[in-house]
Coordinates of C-alpha atoms in Angstrom, one line a residue:
Chain A
X1 CA 13.0 -17.0 -23.8
X2 CA 11.9 -17.6 -20.2
X3 CA 14.0 -16.3 -17.4
X4 CA 14.9 -18.5 -14.4
X5 CA 15.9 -17.8 -10.8
X6 CA 17.8 -20.5 -9.0
X7 CA 17.6 -20.7 -5.2
X8 CA 21.3 -21.4 -4.6
X9 CA 22.7 -22.2 -1.2
X10 CA 26.1 -23.4 -2.4
X11 CA 25.4 -27.0 -1.5
X12 CA 25.5 -30.0 -3.8
X13 CA 21.8 -30.1 -4.6
X14 CA 21.2 -26.4 -5.5
X15 CA 24.5 -26.1 -7.4
X16 CA 23.5 -29.1 -9.5
X17 CA 20.2 -27.3 -10.1
X18 CA 22.1 -24.2 -11.2
X19 CA 23.8 -26.1 -14.0
X20 CA 20.6 -27.8 -14.9
X21 CA 19.0 -24.4 -15.3
X22 CA 21.9 -23.1 -17.4
X23 CA 21.4 -26.0 -19.8
X24 CA 17.6 -25.7 -19.9
X25 CA 17.2 -21.9 -20.1
X26 CA 20.6 -20.7 -21.4
X27 CA 23.3 -19.0 -19.4
X28 CA 22.0 -15.5 -20.2
X29 CA 18.6 -16.3 -18.9
X30 CA 19.7 -17.5 -15.5
X31 CA 20.4 -15.8 -12.2
X32 CA 20.5 -16.9 -8.6
X33 CA 19.7 -15.8 -5.1
X34 CA 20.8 -17.1 -1.7
X35 CA 19.5 -16.4 1.8
X36 CA 21.6 -15.3 4.7
X37 CA 19.5 -16.3 7.7
X38 CA 22.3 -16.5 10.2
X39 CA 22.9 -20.1 9.4
X40 CA 25.7 -21.9 11.2
X41 CA 27.9 -22.1 8.1
X42 CA 27.6 -18.9 6.1
X43 CA 30.5 -20.3 4.2
X44 CA 28.0 -22.1 2.0
X45 CA 26.9 -18.8 0.5
X46 CA 30.6 -17.9 -0.2
X47 CA 30.8 -21.2 -2.2
X48 CA 27.7 -20.2 -4.1
X49 CA 29.1 -16.7 -4.8
X50 CA 32.4 -18.2 -6.0
X51 CA 30.7 -20.7 -8.3
X52 CA 28.5 -18.0 -9.8
X53 CA 31.4 -15.7 -10.4
X54 CA 33.2 -18.5 -12.2
X55 CA 30.2 -19.1 -14.4
X56 CA 29.3 -15.4 -15.1
X57 CA 25.9 -15.8 -13.4
X58 CA 24.4 -13.0 -11.3
X59 CA 24.1 -13.9 -7.7
X60 CA 22.4 -11.9 -4.9
X61 CA 22.4 -12.7 -1.2
X62 CA 19.3 -11.6 0.6
X63 CA 19.5 -11.1 4.4
X64 CA 16.6 -12.8 6.2
X65 CA 17.5 -12.9 9.9
X66 CA 13.8 -13.3 10.7
X67 CA 14.1 -17.0 9.8
X68 CA 16.3 -17.7 12.7
X69 CA 14.4 -15.4 15.0
X70 CA 11.1 -17.3 14.3
X71 CA 12.5 -20.7 14.8
X72 CA 15.4 -21.8 17.1
X73 CA 17.3 -24.9 15.9
X74 CA 20.7 -26.4 15.4
X75 CA 21.4 -24.8 12.0
X76 CA 20.8 -21.3 13.1
X77 CA 21.9 -21.3 16.8
X78 CA 25.4 -22.1 17.7
X79 CA 24.4 -23.2 21.2
X80 CA 22.3 -26.1 19.9
X81 CA 24.5 -29.0 18.7
X82 CA 23.5 -31.0 15.5
X83 CA 22.1 -34.4 16.5
X84 CA 24.1 -36.9 14.7
X85 CA 21.5 -39.6 15.3
X86 CA 17.9 -38.3 15.2
X87 CA 15.1 -39.8 17.4
X88 CA 12.8 -42.1 15.5
X89 CA 9.7 -40.5 14.1
X90 CA 10.8 -37.0 14.9
X91 CA 12.1 -34.4 12.6
X92 CA 15.8 -33.8 13.0
X93 CA 16.9 -30.8 15.1
X94 CA 18.3 -29.2 12.0
X95 CA 14.7 -28.4 11.0
X96 CA 14.1 -24.7 10.4
X97 CA 10.3 -24.5 10.5
X98 CA 8.9 -23.2 7.2
X99 CA 12.3 -22.5 5.7
X100 CA 11.4 -23.5 2.1
X101 CA 8.1 -21.8 2.5
X102 CA 9.9 -18.5 3.1
X103 CA 12.8 -19.1 0.7
X104 CA 10.5 -19.9 -2.2
X105 CA 8.1 -17.1 -1.3
X106 CA 11.0 -14.6 -1.3
X107 CA 12.3 -16.0 -4.5
X108 CA 8.9 -15.6 -6.1
X109 CA 8.6 -11.9 -5.0
X110 CA 12.2 -11.3 -6.3
X111 CA 11.4 -13.2 -9.6
X112 CA 8.3 -11.2 -10.3
X113 CA 10.0 -7.9 -9.4
X114 CA 12.7 -8.8 -11.9
X115 CA 10.5 -10.0 -14.7
X116 CA 11.1 -13.8 -14.2
X117 CA 8.6 -16.6 -14.1
X118 CA 10.7 -19.7 -13.6
X119 CA 12.0 -20.7 -10.1
X120 CA 14.4 -23.6 -9.7
X121 CA 15.0 -25.3 -6.4
X122 CA 16.9 -28.3 -5.3
X123 CA 14.3 -29.6 -2.8
X124 CA 14.0 -33.4 -2.9
X125 CA 11.5 -35.7 -1.5
X126 CA 13.6 -38.8 -1.9
X127 CA 15.8 -38.3 1.1
X128 CA 13.7 -35.7 2.8
X129 CA 14.7 -36.9 6.3
X130 CA 11.5 -35.6 7.9
X131 CA 11.4 -32.1 6.5
X132 CA 7.8 -31.6 5.5
X133 CA 8.6 -28.7 3.2
X134 CA 10.8 -30.8 1.0
X135 CA 7.8 -32.8 -0.2
X136 CA 6.6 -32.6 -3.8
X137 CA 3.0 -32.0 -2.7
X138 CA 4.1 -29.0 -0.6
X139 CA 6.0 -27.4 -3.6
X140 CA 3.0 -28.0 -5.9
X141 CA 0.6 -26.4 -3.4
X142 CA 3.0 -23.4 -2.9
X143 CA 3.2 -23.0 -6.7
X144 CA -0.5 -22.5 -6.8
X145 CA -0.4 -20.2 -3.8
X146 CA 2.3 -17.9 -5.2
X147 CA 0.4 -17.6 -8.5
X148 CA -2.7 -16.6 -6.6
X149 CA -0.8 -14.3 -4.3
X150 CA 0.8 -12.2 -7.1
X151 CA -1.3 -13.0 -10.2
X152 CA 1.8 -14.2 -12.0
X153 CA 2.4 -17.4 -13.9
X154 CA 5.2 -18.8 -11.8
X155 CA 6.5 -22.3 -12.5
X156 CA 8.6 -23.9 -9.8
X157 CA 11.1 -26.5 -11.2
X158 CA 12.4 -29.3 -8.9
X159 CA 14.8 -31.3 -11.0
X160 CA 16.0 -33.3 -8.1
X161 CA 12.6 -34.1 -6.5
X162 CA 12.6 -37.8 -7.2
X163 CA 16.3 -38.5 -7.4
X164 CA 18.4 -40.1 -4.7
X165 CA 21.8 -38.7 -4.0
X166 CA 23.5 -41.1 -6.4
X167 CA 21.3 -40.0 -9.2
X168 CA 22.0 -36.3 -8.3
X169 CA 25.7 -37.2 -8.8
X170 CA 24.8 -38.8 -12.1
X171 CA 23.0 -35.7 -13.2
X172 CA 26.0 -33.6 -12.3
X173 CA 28.1 -36.0 -14.4
X174 CA 25.8 -35.7 -17.4
X175 CA 25.9 -31.9 -17.1
X176 CA 29.7 -32.2 -17.1
X177 CA 30.2 -30.6 -13.7
X178 CA 31.3 -33.4 -11.4
X179 CA 34.5 -31.6 -10.4
X180 CA 32.8 -28.4 -9.6
X181 CA 30.1 -30.1 -7.5
X182 CA 32.7 -32.3 -5.7
X183 CA 35.2 -29.6 -5.0
X184 CA 33.4 -26.3 -4.8
X185 CA 30.1 -27.0 -3.0
X186 CA 29.5 -27.2 0.7
X187 CA 26.9 -29.6 2.1
X188 CA 28.5 -30.5 5.5
X189 CA 26.7 -29.5 8.6
X190 CA 30.1 -28.6 10.1
X191 CA 31.0 -26.2 7.4
X192 CA 33.7 -28.1 5.6
X193 CA 33.8 -27.6 1.8
X194 CA 34.1 -30.4 -0.7
X195 CA 34.3 -33.8 1.0
X196 CA 33.2 -32.3 4.3
X197 CA 33.8 -33.4 7.9
X198 CA 32.9 -37.0 7.0
X199 CA 30.8 -37.8 10.0
X200 CA 27.7 -35.5 10.0
X201 CA 24.4 -36.8 8.4
X202 CA 24.8 -34.6 5.3
X203 CA 28.4 -35.9 4.7
X204 CA 27.2 -39.4 5.1
X205 CA 24.4 -39.1 2.5
X206 CA 26.7 -37.2 0.1
X207 CA 29.5 -39.7 0.2
X208 CA 27.2 -42.8 0.1
X209 CA 25.5 -41.3 -3.0
X210 CA 28.9 -40.6 -4.6
X211 CA 30.2 -44.1 -3.9
X212 CA 27.0 -45.7 -5.2
X213 CA 27.1 -43.7 -8.4
X214 CA 30.8 -44.4 -9.0
X215 CA 30.1 -48.1 -8.5
X216 CA 27.2 -48.1 -10.9
X217 CA 29.2 -46.2 -13.5
X218 CA 32.1 -48.7 -13.2
X219 CA 29.7 -51.6 -13.7
X220 CA 27.9 -50.1 -16.7
X221 CA 31.2 -49.3 -18.6
Chain B
X1 CA -9.4 -24.8 24.0
X2 CA -7.8 -23.7 20.7
X3 CA -5.3 -20.9 20.8
X4 CA -5.5 -18.1 18.2
X5 CA -3.0 -15.7 16.8
X6 CA -4.3 -12.5 15.3
X7 CA -2.4 -10.7 12.6
X8 CA -2.9 -7.2 14.0
X9 CA -1.7 -4.0 12.1
X10 CA -3.7 -1.6 14.2
X11 CA -6.1 -0.7 11.4
X12 CA -9.9 -1.0 11.4
X13 CA -10.1 -4.4 9.9
X14 CA -7.5 -6.3 11.9
X15 CA -8.6 -4.7 15.1
X16 CA -12.2 -5.7 14.5
X17 CA -10.8 -9.3 14.0
X18 CA -9.0 -9.0 17.3
X19 CA -12.3 -8.5 19.1
X20 CA -13.9 -11.2 17.0
X21 CA -11.2 -13.6 18.1
X22 CA -11.6 -12.6 21.8
X23 CA -15.3 -13.4 21.6
X24 CA -14.7 -16.7 19.7
X25 CA -11.7 -18.2 21.5
X26 CA -11.8 -16.4 24.9
X27 CA -9.5 -13.6 25.9
X28 CA -7.0 -15.9 27.6
X29 CA -6.5 -17.9 24.3
X30 CA -5.7 -15.0 22.0
X31 CA -2.5 -13.2 21.3
X32 CA -1.4 -11.0 18.4
X33 CA 1.6 -10.2 16.2
X34 CA 2.3 -7.2 14.0
X35 CA 5.0 -6.7 11.3
X36 CA 7.3 -3.8 11.1
X37 CA 8.4 -3.7 7.4
X38 CA 9.4 -0.1 7.3
X39 CA 5.9 1.0 6.3
X40 CA 5.2 4.6 5.8
X41 CA 3.2 4.9 9.0
X42 CA 4.7 2.8 11.8
X43 CA 2.2 4.6 14.0
X44 CA -0.3 1.9 13.0
X45 CA 1.7 -0.6 15.1
X46 CA 1.7 1.8 18.0
X47 CA -2.1 1.9 17.8
X48 CA -2.1 -1.9 17.8
X49 CA 0.2 -2.0 20.9
X50 CA -2.0 0.4 22.8
X51 CA -5.2 -1.5 22.0
X52 CA -3.6 -4.8 23.1
X53 CA -2.3 -3.2 26.3
X54 CA -5.8 -2.0 27.1
X55 CA -7.3 -5.4 26.5
X56 CA -4.6 -7.4 28.3
X57 CA -3.6 -9.2 25.1
X58 CA 0.0 -10.2 24.4
X59 CA 1.4 -8.4 21.3
X60 CA 4.7 -8.9 19.6
X61 CA 6.1 -6.8 16.8
X62 CA 8.3 -8.7 14.3
X63 CA 10.7 -6.8 12.2
X64 CA 10.7 -7.8 8.6
X65 CA 12.6 -5.2 6.6
X66 CA 13.0 -7.7 3.8
X67 CA 9.4 -6.9 2.7
X68 CA 10.3 -3.4 1.7
X69 CA 13.6 -4.5 0.2
X70 CA 12.0 -7.0 -2.1
X71 CA 9.3 -4.7 -3.4
X72 CA 9.5 -0.9 -3.8
X73 CA 6.1 0.9 -3.6
X74 CA 4.3 3.9 -2.1
X75 CA 3.6 2.3 1.3
X76 CA 7.3 1.4 2.1
X77 CA 9.2 4.2 0.3
X78 CA 8.7 7.8 1.3
X79 CA 9.9 9.0 -2.1
X80 CA 6.9 7.4 -3.9
X81 CA 3.7 9.3 -3.4
X82 CA 0.4 7.4 -2.9
X83 CA -1.7 7.6 -6.0
X84 CA -5.1 9.0 -5.0
X85 CA -6.7 7.9 -8.2
X86 CA -5.4 4.6 -9.6
X87 CA -5.0 3.8 -13.3
X88 CA -7.9 1.5 -14.5
X89 CA -7.1 -2.2 -14.5
X90 CA -3.8 -1.8 -12.7
X91 CA -3.1 -2.6 -9.1
X92 CA -2.7 0.5 -6.9
X93 CA 0.9 1.7 -6.2
X94 CA 0.3 0.9 -2.6
X95 CA 0.7 -2.8 -3.6
X96 CA 3.4 -4.6 -1.6
X97 CA 4.0 -7.7 -3.7
X98 CA 3.4 -10.9 -1.7
X99 CA 2.7 -9.0 1.6
X100 CA 0.0 -11.2 2.9
X101 CA 1.8 -14.3 1.6
X102 CA 4.7 -13.3 3.9
X103 CA 2.6 -12.0 6.8
X104 CA 0.6 -15.2 7.0
X105 CA 3.6 -17.4 6.5
X106 CA 5.4 -15.7 9.4
X107 CA 2.3 -15.9 11.5
X108 CA 2.1 -19.6 10.8
X109 CA 5.7 -20.2 11.8
X110 CA 5.2 -18.1 15.0
X111 CA 1.9 -19.9 15.8
X112 CA 3.3 -23.4 15.4
X113 CA 6.4 -22.4 17.5
X114 CA 4.0 -21.2 20.3
X115 CA 1.6 -24.1 20.2
X116 CA -1.2 -22.4 18.3
X117 CA -3.2 -23.6 15.3
X118 CA -5.7 -20.8 14.7
X119 CA -4.7 -17.7 12.7
X120 CA -7.0 -14.8 12.3
X121 CA -6.6 -12.2 9.6
X122 CA -8.6 -9.2 8.4
X123 CA -8.1 -9.8 4.7
X124 CA -11.2 -9.1 2.7
X125 CA -12.1 -9.8 -0.9
X126 CA -15.1 -7.5 -1.0
X127 CA -13.2 -4.3 -1.5
X128 CA -9.8 -5.8 -2.4
X129 CA -8.9 -3.0 -4.8
X130 CA -6.7 -5.1 -7.0
X131 CA -4.6 -6.7 -4.3
X132 CA -4.5 -10.4 -5.5
X133 CA -3.4 -11.6 -2.0
X134 CA -6.6 -10.4 -0.4
X135 CA -8.7 -13.0 -2.3
X136 CA -10.4 -15.8 -0.6
X137 CA -9.0 -18.4 -3.0
X138 CA -5.4 -17.2 -2.2
X139 CA -6.0 -17.6 1.6
X140 CA -7.5 -21.1 1.1
X141 CA -4.6 -22.1 -1.1
X142 CA -2.1 -20.7 1.5
X143 CA -3.9 -22.6 4.3
X144 CA -3.2 -25.9 2.5
X145 CA 0.3 -24.8 1.7
X146 CA 1.3 -23.9 5.3
X147 CA -0.3 -27.2 6.6
X148 CA 1.9 -29.1 4.2
X149 CA 5.0 -27.0 4.9
X150 CA 4.9 -27.6 8.6
X151 CA 2.7 -30.7 9.0
X152 CA 0.5 -28.7 11.4
X153 CA -3.3 -28.4 11.4
X154 CA -3.5 -24.6 10.9
X155 CA -6.9 -23.0 10.3
X156 CA -6.8 -19.5 8.8
X157 CA -9.9 -17.5 9.9
X158 CA -11.1 -14.5 7.7
X159 CA -14.1 -13.1 9.5
X160 CA -14.2 -10.1 7.1
X161 CA -13.7 -11.9 3.8
X162 CA -17.2 -11.2 2.4
X163 CA -18.1 -8.1 4.4
X164 CA -18.1 -4.6 2.9
X165 CA -16.8 -1.8 5.1
X166 CA -20.3 -0.9 6.4
X167 CA -20.7 -4.5 7.5
X168 CA -17.3 -4.4 9.2
X169 CA -18.6 -1.4 11.2
X170 CA -21.7 -3.4 11.9
X171 CA -19.6 -6.3 13.2
X172 CA -17.6 -3.9 15.5
X173 CA -20.9 -2.6 16.8
X174 CA -22.2 -6.1 17.6
X175 CA -19.0 -6.8 19.4
X176 CA -19.5 -3.7 21.4
X177 CA -16.3 -2.0 20.3
X178 CA -17.5 0.8 18.0
X179 CA -15.7 3.5 20.0
X180 CA -12.4 1.7 20.1
X181 CA -12.4 1.0 16.4
X182 CA -13.4 4.6 15.5
X183 CA -11.0 6.3 17.9
X184 CA -8.0 4.0 18.4
X185 CA -7.3 2.4 15.0
X186 CA -5.3 3.9 12.1
X187 CA -6.3 3.1 8.5
X188 CA -5.3 6.3 6.8
X189 CA -2.5 6.2 4.2
X190 CA -1.2 9.5 5.6
X191 CA -0.8 8.2 9.1
X192 CA -3.6 10.0 10.9
X193 CA -5.3 8.0 13.7
X194 CA -9.1 7.7 14.1
X195 CA -11.0 9.7 11.4
X196 CA -7.8 10.1 9.4
X197 CA -6.8 12.7 6.8
X198 CA -10.1 12.4 5.1
X199 CA -8.9 12.4 1.5
X200 CA -6.8 9.3 0.8
X201 CA -8.5 6.1 -0.6
X202 CA -8.4 4.3 2.8
X203 CA -10.1 7.2 4.6
X204 CA -12.7 7.5 1.8
X205 CA -13.6 3.8 2.1
X206 CA -13.7 3.9 5.9
X207 CA -15.9 6.9 6.1
X208 CA -18.3 5.8 3.4
X209 CA -18.7 2.4 5.2
X210 CA -19.3 4.2 8.5
X211 CA -21.9 6.5 7.0
X212 CA -23.7 3.7 5.3
X213 CA -23.8 1.6 8.4
X214 CA -25.1 4.5 10.5
X215 CA -27.8 5.3 7.9
X216 CA -28.8 1.6 7.9
X217 CA -28.9 1.5 11.7
X218 CA -31.0 4.6 11.9
X219 CA -33.5 3.2 9.4
X220 CA -33.9 -0.2 11.1
X221 CA -34.5 1.3 14.5

């Protein structure tokens, strides 16, 4: 059986991917890593840890302060406020340059070192909000690159790539983990677990998706 | 004029690339970075620093302890001796998994953050000794990946890709820097500057290339 490594931040998306991986590969074949890069809300990783503990999944946090040293922005520097409305045509100031490039590269090295080939990530092109390293074509290109870099048959899985937020909620529902996702994950830019602060861009997207899915579910009953 | 970032370890190859970049892009358009990943001979970086100081080139050392944490091997762990003869068909135990993947990714983030597009690296397929991330196809794939990751027109230059060690010496000679390369760089796995310890694999390759080039030069005079 193939062994899978989930890149788990403790947010809605990556946590949904964790349960997707458990269903696909079997609980005993899944483990997870998170990255501590000095992000504004380290509390996300505590959520991830708590969820993994509850599920009996191994979770390791890897310290990567270099990510915030290389690129100054609102998620890694407490002196830069998060823009709640972003300028048209520009990436948001929560952009950490090359973040997924590094996360997935670290995950690949970790996976090979631990005898795993499957890497699961929650990156999603649908509501990518101007982050170029959330695009499908980037992930596919990186998949080729890491195979070549380490001569290892990595497969990067992106179960959320083409889902919108309401479909991600739907997937959580199908996996039977709506409550865990709603109550135990942290997506909010202001570090508030579960329903969040209610006014940052991440909370807005999360709530809108939830409401849409609930509406759809009610109508199809 | 384009601005270039040289990935400079202080060894023969990357130092030759530094002078190649100075000739190609102009001294005022070149700067360099090195990576301190807890390698056995941090003295390499001191060589790089000294060379850059002498040339008036900006040099920054970026600390990346994560590289040795993710992958245990003879270059990063003093308790693992360097194999002087490597088992057939296996990569040498000086392999640091994904090292060039990370170095070039960091360099790309640094380059973009500092308004540069050109990245120069000394990786070389000719005597790649089993390191998959020294292959041309890996570097080309990574070039596409970093462009996609950051939406930035990076160009990775690999002036040594198809040269053997004697041709790298020839290039240094053409650039007028034979003395600097011979005396001020450090390639030796045992941390001895210039001519090195004389018996590790890196010293062997360096000396053989030097002798071959000197022989060729004598014959064509």
